[in-house]
Amino acid sequence: MKFIDKMKRNYLICLLVISSTLSSAPKIILKLDDLKITNGKSASLPVMDYLVQKQIKASFGVIAASLDKSTPQVLAPYLNAKNNKGEKLFEIWHHGYDHIKPEFAGTSFDYQKRHFGDADSIINKLLGIQMHTFGTPYNASDTTTNKVMKLFPAYKVFLFSSVLPEKSSGIVNLDNRVKLEMTTGAPDSAYFVANYMAAKSKFTDYMVLQAHPPYFNAEGFEQFKKVIDFLLSEGCEFVLPYEYVNAKTSVKPDMKVLIKKALDVASIQSINMCKSLKDSTLLLPRTIDKQGKLMTSDSRWWCSGFFPGVLWYLYENSGDKEMKEQAELYTKRVEREKFTKTNHDVGFMIYCSFGNGYRLTHNKAYKKVIETGCYSLSTRYNDRIKSIRSWDYNKKWQFPVIIDNMMNLEMLLWGAKTFKNDRFKEIAINHANTTLEHHFRPDYSCYHLVSYDSISGKPHIKQTHQGASDSSAWARGQGWALYGYTFMYRETKNPAYLELARHIATYILNHPRLPEDKIPYWDFDAPNIPNEERDASAGALIASALLELSGYVNATERKQYISVAETQLRTLCSDEYLAKPGTNGNFILKHSVGSKPHKDKAPYFGEVDVPLTYADYYFMEALVRYQNLLKK
């Protein structure tokens, strides 16, 4: 037995060693030189097409003087190419002006400065991009080259510098070179594998592989493909030069600083929005049109409660008197919806506005409005189906229930506690249980809509009305589900709701098409990923839900949920998503998707890649929730 135990222990040790070996493969930077484009043609394009097909990241050194006016059209699809994670596949880097030897070695300061600057300017004007990486022709440079490069602060990476840049310059030299060409333009896979294995113990973090695609013959191209296949079999990750250096050297801003910045921007935008609508006493913000003009609604639109809710969160953060006054004013604009019995959205309308208002002010009038809203919502409940009906249109649906409807249960549960009304609680729990039984697939993704037979009470239609297809996972729908069952657990302590919320979180966070910045595409199964729109509203909603769910799970899950939510908030706080004051129609976030399948139909006209008021609401809620975590 002791021998067997020893063998098992040795076996486990071997597994650990193998696992460690597999996980320690170096990152690979493909340095592909001499990209030229003339009359719409380039000898590098077959290699670029192959790399797109294989989803391999690579950097291409451009010789500026060799480019003509056809360059933008030729390179556009490659500059926009992304992998399934939404990351760009190609980086264009500065490979000199004319590639005439010697260009950056033994030449004067003025000569090098002119060549460097002219090449930078040409690429900037032709392609509209700012390069960050430089590599000299023939890998020949001198101390003058380093001095010239310092004059162009956008450049942070030097490939194969002959003279190391000073540390104070902020320029990083990447020089872990592993040869794959026997001679220029002649890759040899056996030669490379031998070099790779010899260098593997030395270059454990990254390797730079230089090749010259314009000079590949058919055999050379095949050898290059074999090199790629070998590296994939080794488990290597392909990265871009600037991407690699940026990840190594960048320091993440403190979350307190990011949150303050975002809340400050939100306050400016929201006050500006209030002022723009001050003379329109019935209107509330909705989105912007194709010309960037503000689109509004009255209180009947399902989103009417979100903007008042944004104002209440901003007041909660700042205690600012003006913000409170505006929150009260815009909350008042929604009050008539307490009588709404024609749709389920009365929960969104009333609880996001009056609910937050009462939470922060204890205004008794607000409390009464919420009670009336609960009674109105309850009228849509059916005892046979044990659900709240969502919509009254479309004759093919007998009793439609959408996953969004889960969100309205929070108001009923609050009403049940506050007004000692067991009927409100019964309705909320029954609806949640019915949805749990019928809306979810085996992988814990959910349908958007389930319609129930009004006689039998059983589902007769399951579809994803606002998603890519009936079988797809509409991103915001997954967010509604996650958020809904998280607060259902909070209010009932039913472990079935917590278990489902955890499963939904696992589905979202482990999805292969969730980008690294954690802002999902509008549908996880959209047909043209990565060339599909992201949905900031889904990202903000999921972040807010994860932050609450993190309080109900074990330490490992808690860490994961907070980490993902933090990544989402960092992304939403970036210039890519957070609007600059005075822009974006005075909304806070850019890049949301309402209902892409109905983008040209009422009532969702144009709601694709636009700001949306509910994206702002859940973004504010998530920021406040994260800020509260920091205080603990």
PDB file of C-alpha atoms in Angstrom, residues 101-297:
ATOM      1  CA  LYS A 101      20.553  51.570 -46.028  1.00  0.00           C
ATOM      2  CA  PRO A 102      21.757  53.144 -43.805  1.00  0.00           C
ATOM      3  CA  GLU A 103      18.625  54.940 -42.606  1.00  0.00           C
ATOM      4  CA  PHE A 104      19.010  54.927 -38.822  1.00  0.00           C
ATOM      5  CA  ALA A 105      22.647  54.023 -38.241  1.00  0.00           C
ATOM      6  CA  GLY A 106      25.529  56.399 -38.819  1.00  0.00           C
ATOM      7  CA  THR A 107      23.278  59.124 -40.230  1.00  0.00           C
ATOM      8  CA  SER A 108      22.828  62.608 -38.806  1.00  0.00           C
ATOM      9  CA  PHE A 109      20.313  63.664 -36.194  1.00  0.00           C
ATOM     10  CA  ASP A 110      18.441  65.867 -38.680  1.00  0.00           C
ATOM     11  CA  TYR A 111      18.332  63.075 -41.269  1.00  0.00           C
ATOM     12  CA  GLN A 112      16.935  60.550 -38.801  1.00  0.00           C
ATOM     13  CA  LYS A 113      14.489  63.045 -37.347  1.00  0.00           C
ATOM     14  CA  ARG A 114      13.154  63.895 -40.823  1.00  0.00           C
ATOM     15  CA  HIS A 115      12.792  60.269 -41.845  1.00  0.00           C
ATOM     16  CA  PHE A 116      11.168  59.277 -38.556  1.00  0.00           C
ATOM     17  CA  GLY A 117       8.745  62.219 -38.596  1.00  0.00           C
ATOM     18  CA  ASP A 118       7.846  61.927 -42.274  1.00  0.00           C
ATOM     19  CA  ALA A 119       7.023  58.238 -41.924  1.00  0.00           C
ATOM     20  CA  ASP A 120       4.934  58.885 -38.810  1.00  0.00           C
ATOM     21  CA  SER A 121       3.036  61.658 -40.586  1.00  0.00           C
ATOM     22  CA  ILE A 122       2.359  59.598 -43.726  1.00  0.00           C
ATOM     23  CA  ILE A 123       0.882  56.680 -41.772  1.00  0.00           C
ATOM     24  CA  ASN A 124      -1.152  58.992 -39.597  1.00  0.00           C
ATOM     25  CA  LYS A 125      -2.674  60.760 -42.578  1.00  0.00           C
ATOM     26  CA  LEU A 126      -3.198  57.650 -44.726  1.00  0.00           C
ATOM     27  CA  LEU A 127      -4.613  55.348 -42.068  1.00  0.00           C
ATOM     28  CA  GLY A 128      -5.709  57.690 -39.314  1.00  0.00           C
ATOM     29  CA  ILE A 129      -3.770  55.744 -36.702  1.00  0.00           C
ATOM     30  CA  GLN A 130      -1.018  56.585 -34.271  1.00  0.00           C
ATOM     31  CA  MET A 131       1.766  54.014 -34.236  1.00  0.00           C
ATOM     32  CA  HIS A 132       3.463  53.151 -30.944  1.00  0.00           C
ATOM     33  CA  THR A 133       6.164  50.683 -32.034  1.00  0.00           C
ATOM     34  CA  PHE A 134       9.349  51.278 -34.050  1.00  0.00           C
ATOM     35  CA  GLY A 135      11.830  48.925 -35.662  1.00  0.00           C
ATOM     36  CA  THR A 136      14.664  50.081 -37.909  1.00  0.00           C
ATOM     37  CA  PRO A 137      15.453  48.693 -41.342  1.00  0.00           C
ATOM     38  CA  TYR A 138      18.050  45.923 -41.072  1.00  0.00           C
ATOM     39  CA  ASN A 139      17.730  46.209 -37.262  1.00  0.00           C
ATOM     40  CA  ALA A 140      20.447  48.861 -37.390  1.00  0.00           C
ATOM     41  CA  SER A 141      20.264  51.847 -35.027  1.00  0.00           C
ATOM     42  CA  ASP A 142      22.537  54.011 -32.890  1.00  0.00           C
ATOM     43  CA  THR A 143      22.393  56.453 -29.975  1.00  0.00           C
ATOM     44  CA  THR A 144      21.078  59.143 -32.330  1.00  0.00           C
ATOM     45  CA  THR A 145      18.073  56.953 -33.098  1.00  0.00           C
ATOM     46  CA  ASN A 146      17.191  56.786 -29.413  1.00  0.00           C
ATOM     47  CA  LYS A 147      17.422  60.587 -29.129  1.00  0.00           C
ATOM     48  CA  VAL A 148      15.154  61.026 -32.145  1.00  0.00           C
ATOM     49  CA  MET A 149      12.602  58.515 -30.874  1.00  0.00           C
ATOM     50  CA  LYS A 150      12.315  60.436 -27.595  1.00  0.00           C
ATOM     51  CA  LEU A 151      11.014  63.408 -29.609  1.00  0.00           C
ATOM     52  CA  PHE A 152       7.951  61.342 -30.527  1.00  0.00           C
ATOM     53  CA  PRO A 153       6.384  60.435 -27.149  1.00  0.00           C
ATOM     54  CA  ALA A 154       3.665  58.217 -28.638  1.00  0.00           C
ATOM     55  CA  TYR A 155       6.344  55.615 -29.364  1.00  0.00           C
ATOM     56  CA  LYS A 156       6.865  53.270 -26.435  1.00  0.00           C
ATOM     57  CA  VAL A 157       8.310  50.120 -28.036  1.00  0.00           C
ATOM     58  CA  PHE A 158      11.584  49.533 -29.888  1.00  0.00           C
ATOM     59  CA  LEU A 159      11.999  46.229 -31.699  1.00  0.00           C
ATOM     60  CA  PHE A 160      15.627  45.042 -31.733  1.00  0.00           C
ATOM     61  CA  SER A 161      17.350  48.292 -30.798  1.00  0.00           C
ATOM     62  CA  SER A 162      21.118  48.105 -31.336  1.00  0.00           C
ATOM     63  CA  VAL A 163      21.643  50.484 -28.400  1.00  0.00           C
ATOM     64  CA  LEU A 164      19.465  50.084 -25.358  1.00  0.00           C
ATOM     65  CA  PRO A 165      17.215  53.121 -24.710  1.00  0.00           C
ATOM     66  CA  GLU A 166      17.686  54.889 -21.399  1.00  0.00           C
ATOM     67  CA  LYS A 167      15.264  53.742 -18.726  1.00  0.00           C
ATOM     68  CA  SER A 168      14.179  57.333 -18.175  1.00  0.00           C
ATOM     69  CA  SER A 169      12.976  57.512 -21.793  1.00  0.00           C
ATOM     70  CA  GLY A 170      10.003  55.248 -21.092  1.00  0.00           C
ATOM     71  CA  ILE A 171      10.870  53.263 -24.224  1.00  0.00           C
ATOM     72  CA  VAL A 172      10.957  49.468 -23.881  1.00  0.00           C
ATOM     73  CA  ASN A 173      13.256  47.424 -26.120  1.00  0.00           C
ATOM     74  CA  LEU A 174      11.934  43.982 -27.098  1.00  0.00           C
ATOM     75  CA  ASP A 175      14.889  41.837 -28.076  1.00  0.00           C
ATOM     76  CA  ASN A 176      14.149  38.214 -27.119  1.00  0.00           C
ATOM     77  CA  ARG A 177      14.831  37.196 -30.717  1.00  0.00           C
ATOM     78  CA  VAL A 178      14.308  33.638 -31.921  1.00  0.00           C
ATOM     79  CA  LYS A 179      15.137  33.097 -35.581  1.00  0.00           C
ATOM     80  CA  LEU A 180      12.683  31.350 -37.857  1.00  0.00           C
ATOM     81  CA  GLU A 181      14.193  32.281 -41.250  1.00  0.00           C
ATOM     82  CA  MET A 182      17.328  30.624 -42.580  1.00  0.00           C
ATOM     83  CA  THR A 183      17.791  33.685 -44.814  1.00  0.00           C
ATOM     84  CA  THR A 184      15.555  36.693 -45.395  1.00  0.00           C
ATOM     85  CA  GLY A 185      12.135  35.485 -46.555  1.00  0.00           C
ATOM     86  CA  ALA A 186      12.966  31.791 -46.102  1.00  0.00           C
ATOM     87  CA  PRO A 187      11.271  30.331 -43.003  1.00  0.00           C
ATOM     88  CA  ASP A 188      12.296  26.850 -41.943  1.00  0.00           C
ATOM     89  CA  SER A 189      10.183  25.080 -39.340  1.00  0.00           C
ATOM     90  CA  ALA A 190      12.828  22.550 -38.258  1.00  0.00           C
ATOM     91  CA  TYR A 191      15.398  25.342 -37.895  1.00  0.00           C
ATOM     92  CA  PHE A 192      12.916  27.360 -35.835  1.00  0.00           C
ATOM     93  CA  VAL A 193      11.887  24.488 -33.567  1.00  0.00           C
ATOM     94  CA  ALA A 194      15.521  23.845 -32.703  1.00  0.00           C
ATOM     95  CA  ASN A 195      16.039  27.548 -31.942  1.00  0.00           C
ATOM     96  CA  TYR A 196      12.810  27.687 -29.939  1.00  0.00           C
ATOM     97  CA  MET A 197      13.681  24.704 -27.767  1.00  0.00           C
ATOM     98  CA  ALA A 198      17.160  26.106 -27.124  1.00  0.00           C
ATOM     99  CA  ALA A 199      15.759  29.516 -26.160  1.00  0.00           C
ATOM    100  CA  LYS A 200      12.745  28.321 -24.191  1.00  0.00           C
ATOM    101  CA  SER A 201      14.492  28.141 -20.847  1.00  0.00           C
ATOM    102  CA  LYS A 202      16.017  31.586 -21.370  1.00  0.00           C
ATOM    103  CA  PHE A 203      13.079  33.509 -22.832  1.00  0.00           C
ATOM    104  CA  THR A 204      10.332  32.345 -20.513  1.00  0.00           C
ATOM    105  CA  ASP A 205       8.113  35.421 -20.816  1.00  0.00           C
ATOM    106  CA  TYR A 206       8.137  36.355 -24.492  1.00  0.00           C
ATOM    107  CA  MET A 207       9.877  35.723 -27.813  1.00  0.00           C
ATOM    108  CA  VAL A 208      10.054  37.928 -30.888  1.00  0.00           C
ATOM    109  CA  LEU A 209       9.947  36.112 -34.211  1.00  0.00           C
ATOM    110  CA  GLN A 210      11.039  38.111 -37.253  1.00  0.00           C
ATOM    111  CA  ALA A 211       9.981  37.213 -40.793  1.00  0.00           C
ATOM    112  CA  HIS A 212       9.617  38.919 -44.170  1.00  0.00           C
ATOM    113  CA  PRO A 213       6.321  37.854 -45.808  1.00  0.00           C
ATOM    114  CA  PRO A 214       6.781  39.814 -49.065  1.00  0.00           C
ATOM    115  CA  TYR A 215       9.650  37.481 -49.965  1.00  0.00           C
ATOM    116  CA  PHE A 216       8.011  34.140 -49.096  1.00  0.00           C
ATOM    117  CA  ASN A 217       7.791  31.634 -51.925  1.00  0.00           C
ATOM    118  CA  ALA A 218       5.209  28.839 -51.777  1.00  0.00           C
ATOM    119  CA  GLU A 219       7.469  26.567 -49.731  1.00  0.00           C
ATOM    120  CA  GLY A 220       8.423  29.411 -47.405  1.00  0.00           C
ATOM    121  CA  PHE A 221       4.767  30.147 -46.738  1.00  0.00           C
ATOM    122  CA  GLU A 222       4.129  26.486 -45.912  1.00  0.00           C
ATOM    123  CA  GLN A 223       7.096  26.476 -43.536  1.00  0.00           C
ATOM    124  CA  PHE A 224       5.714  29.607 -41.862  1.00  0.00           C
ATOM    125  CA  LYS A 225       2.363  27.854 -41.369  1.00  0.00           C
ATOM    126  CA  LYS A 226       4.144  24.905 -39.769  1.00  0.00           C
ATOM    127  CA  VAL A 227       5.842  27.297 -37.342  1.00  0.00           C
ATOM    128  CA  ILE A 228       2.449  28.724 -36.377  1.00  0.00           C
ATOM    129  CA  ASP A 229       0.972  25.257 -35.906  1.00  0.00           C
ATOM    130  CA  PHE A 230       3.912  24.260 -33.716  1.00  0.00           C
ATOM    131  CA  LEU A 231       3.506  27.344 -31.529  1.00  0.00           C
ATOM    132  CA  LEU A 232      -0.214  26.672 -31.147  1.00  0.00           C
ATOM    133  CA  SER A 233       0.541  23.096 -30.121  1.00  0.00           C
ATOM    134  CA  GLU A 234       2.902  24.482 -27.492  1.00  0.00           C
ATOM    135  CA  GLY A 235       0.064  26.552 -26.035  1.00  0.00           C
ATOM    136  CA  CYS A 236       1.729  29.865 -26.892  1.00  0.00           C
ATOM    137  CA  GLU A 237      -0.281  33.071 -26.786  1.00  0.00           C
ATOM    138  CA  PHE A 238       0.278  35.537 -29.610  1.00  0.00           C
ATOM    139  CA  VAL A 239       0.454  39.188 -28.550  1.00  0.00           C
ATOM    140  CA  LEU A 240       1.163  42.526 -30.186  1.00  0.00           C
ATOM    141  CA  PRO A 241       4.259  44.537 -29.247  1.00  0.00           C
ATOM    142  CA  TYR A 242       2.484  47.596 -27.865  1.00  0.00           C
ATOM    143  CA  GLU A 243      -0.177  45.439 -26.249  1.00  0.00           C
ATOM    144  CA  TYR A 244       2.507  43.413 -24.480  1.00  0.00           C
ATOM    145  CA  VAL A 245       4.479  46.433 -23.244  1.00  0.00           C
ATOM    146  CA  ASN A 246       1.359  48.305 -22.228  1.00  0.00           C
ATOM    147  CA  ALA A 247       0.182  45.359 -20.136  1.00  0.00           C
ATOM    148  CA  LYS A 248       3.597  45.108 -18.482  1.00  0.00           C
ATOM    149  CA  THR A 249       4.108  48.775 -17.726  1.00  0.00           C
ATOM    150  CA  SER A 250       0.652  50.244 -17.227  1.00  0.00           C
ATOM    151  CA  VAL A 251      -0.582  50.893 -13.715  1.00  0.00           C
ATOM    152  CA  LYS A 252      -4.311  50.561 -13.237  1.00  0.00           C
ATOM    153  CA  PRO A 253      -5.879  53.754 -11.901  1.00  0.00           C
ATOM    154  CA  ASP A 254      -7.198  53.499  -8.376  1.00  0.00           C
ATOM    155  CA  MET A 255     -10.879  52.563  -8.386  1.00  0.00           C
ATOM    156  CA  LYS A 256     -11.697  55.424  -6.036  1.00  0.00           C
ATOM    157  CA  VAL A 257     -10.242  57.850  -8.567  1.00  0.00           C
ATOM    158  CA  LEU A 258     -12.096  56.230 -11.477  1.00  0.00           C
ATOM    159  CA  ILE A 259     -15.409  56.207  -9.636  1.00  0.00           C
ATOM    160  CA  LYS A 260     -15.043  59.844  -8.627  1.00  0.00           C
ATOM    161  CA  LYS A 261     -14.245  60.801 -12.218  1.00  0.00           C
ATOM    162  CA  ALA A 262     -17.259  58.908 -13.555  1.00  0.00           C
ATOM    163  CA  LEU A 263     -19.622  60.342 -10.940  1.00  0.00           C
ATOM    164  CA  ASP A 264     -18.341  63.846 -11.620  1.00  0.00           C
ATOM    165  CA  VAL A 265     -18.950  63.398 -15.347  1.00  0.00           C
ATOM    166  CA  ALA A 266     -22.371  61.924 -14.609  1.00  0.00           C
ATOM    167  CA  SER A 267     -23.301  64.898 -12.436  1.00  0.00           C
ATOM    168  CA  ILE A 268     -22.317  67.397 -15.122  1.00  0.00           C
ATOM    169  CA  GLN A 269     -24.155  65.494 -17.839  1.00  0.00           C
ATOM    170  CA  SER A 270     -27.277  64.985 -15.751  1.00  0.00           C
ATOM    171  CA  ILE A 271     -27.598  68.602 -14.654  1.00  0.00           C
ATOM    172  CA  ASN A 272     -27.131  69.649 -18.273  1.00  0.00           C
ATOM    173  CA  MET A 273     -29.850  67.184 -19.253  1.00  0.00           C
ATOM    174  CA  CYS A 274     -32.168  68.613 -16.617  1.00  0.00           C
ATOM    175  CA  LYS A 275     -31.613  72.118 -17.888  1.00  0.00           C
ATOM    176  CA  SER A 276     -32.243  71.093 -21.482  1.00  0.00           C
ATOM    177  CA  LEU A 277     -35.682  69.733 -20.530  1.00  0.00           C
ATOM    178  CA  LYS A 278     -36.705  72.248 -17.865  1.00  0.00           C
ATOM    179  CA  ASP A 279     -39.334  73.884 -20.074  1.00  0.00           C
ATOM    180  CA  SER A 280     -40.838  70.582 -21.189  1.00  0.00           C
ATOM    181  CA  THR A 281     -42.636  69.553 -18.030  1.00  0.00           C
ATOM    182  CA  LEU A 282     -43.761  66.125 -19.271  1.00  0.00           C
ATOM    183  CA  LEU A 283     -40.616  64.936 -21.043  1.00  0.00           C
ATOM    184  CA  LEU A 284     -37.824  62.592 -19.981  1.00  0.00           C
ATOM    185  CA  PRO A 285     -34.618  61.598 -21.818  1.00  0.00           C
ATOM    186  CA  ARG A 286     -34.542  58.387 -23.824  1.00  0.00           C
ATOM    187  CA  THR A 287     -31.616  58.276 -26.332  1.00  0.00           C
ATOM    188  CA  ILE A 288     -30.210  60.184 -29.322  1.00  0.00           C
ATOM    189  CA  ASP A 289     -31.038  59.885 -33.021  1.00  0.00           C
ATOM    190  CA  LYS A 290     -28.634  59.265 -35.900  1.00  0.00           C
ATOM    191  CA  GLN A 291     -27.746  62.962 -35.991  1.00  0.00           C
ATOM    192  CA  GLY A 292     -26.936  62.983 -32.284  1.00  0.00           C
ATOM    193  CA  LYS A 293     -30.091  64.895 -31.382  1.00  0.00           C
ATOM    194  CA  LEU A 294     -31.796  64.138 -28.070  1.00  0.00           C
ATOM    195  CA  MET A 295     -34.819  61.852 -28.274  1.00  0.00           C
ATOM    196  CA  THR A 296     -37.297  62.134 -25.422  1.00  0.00           C
ATOM    197  CA  SER A 297     -40.418  60.376 -24.204  1.00  0.00           C
TER     198      SER A 297
END
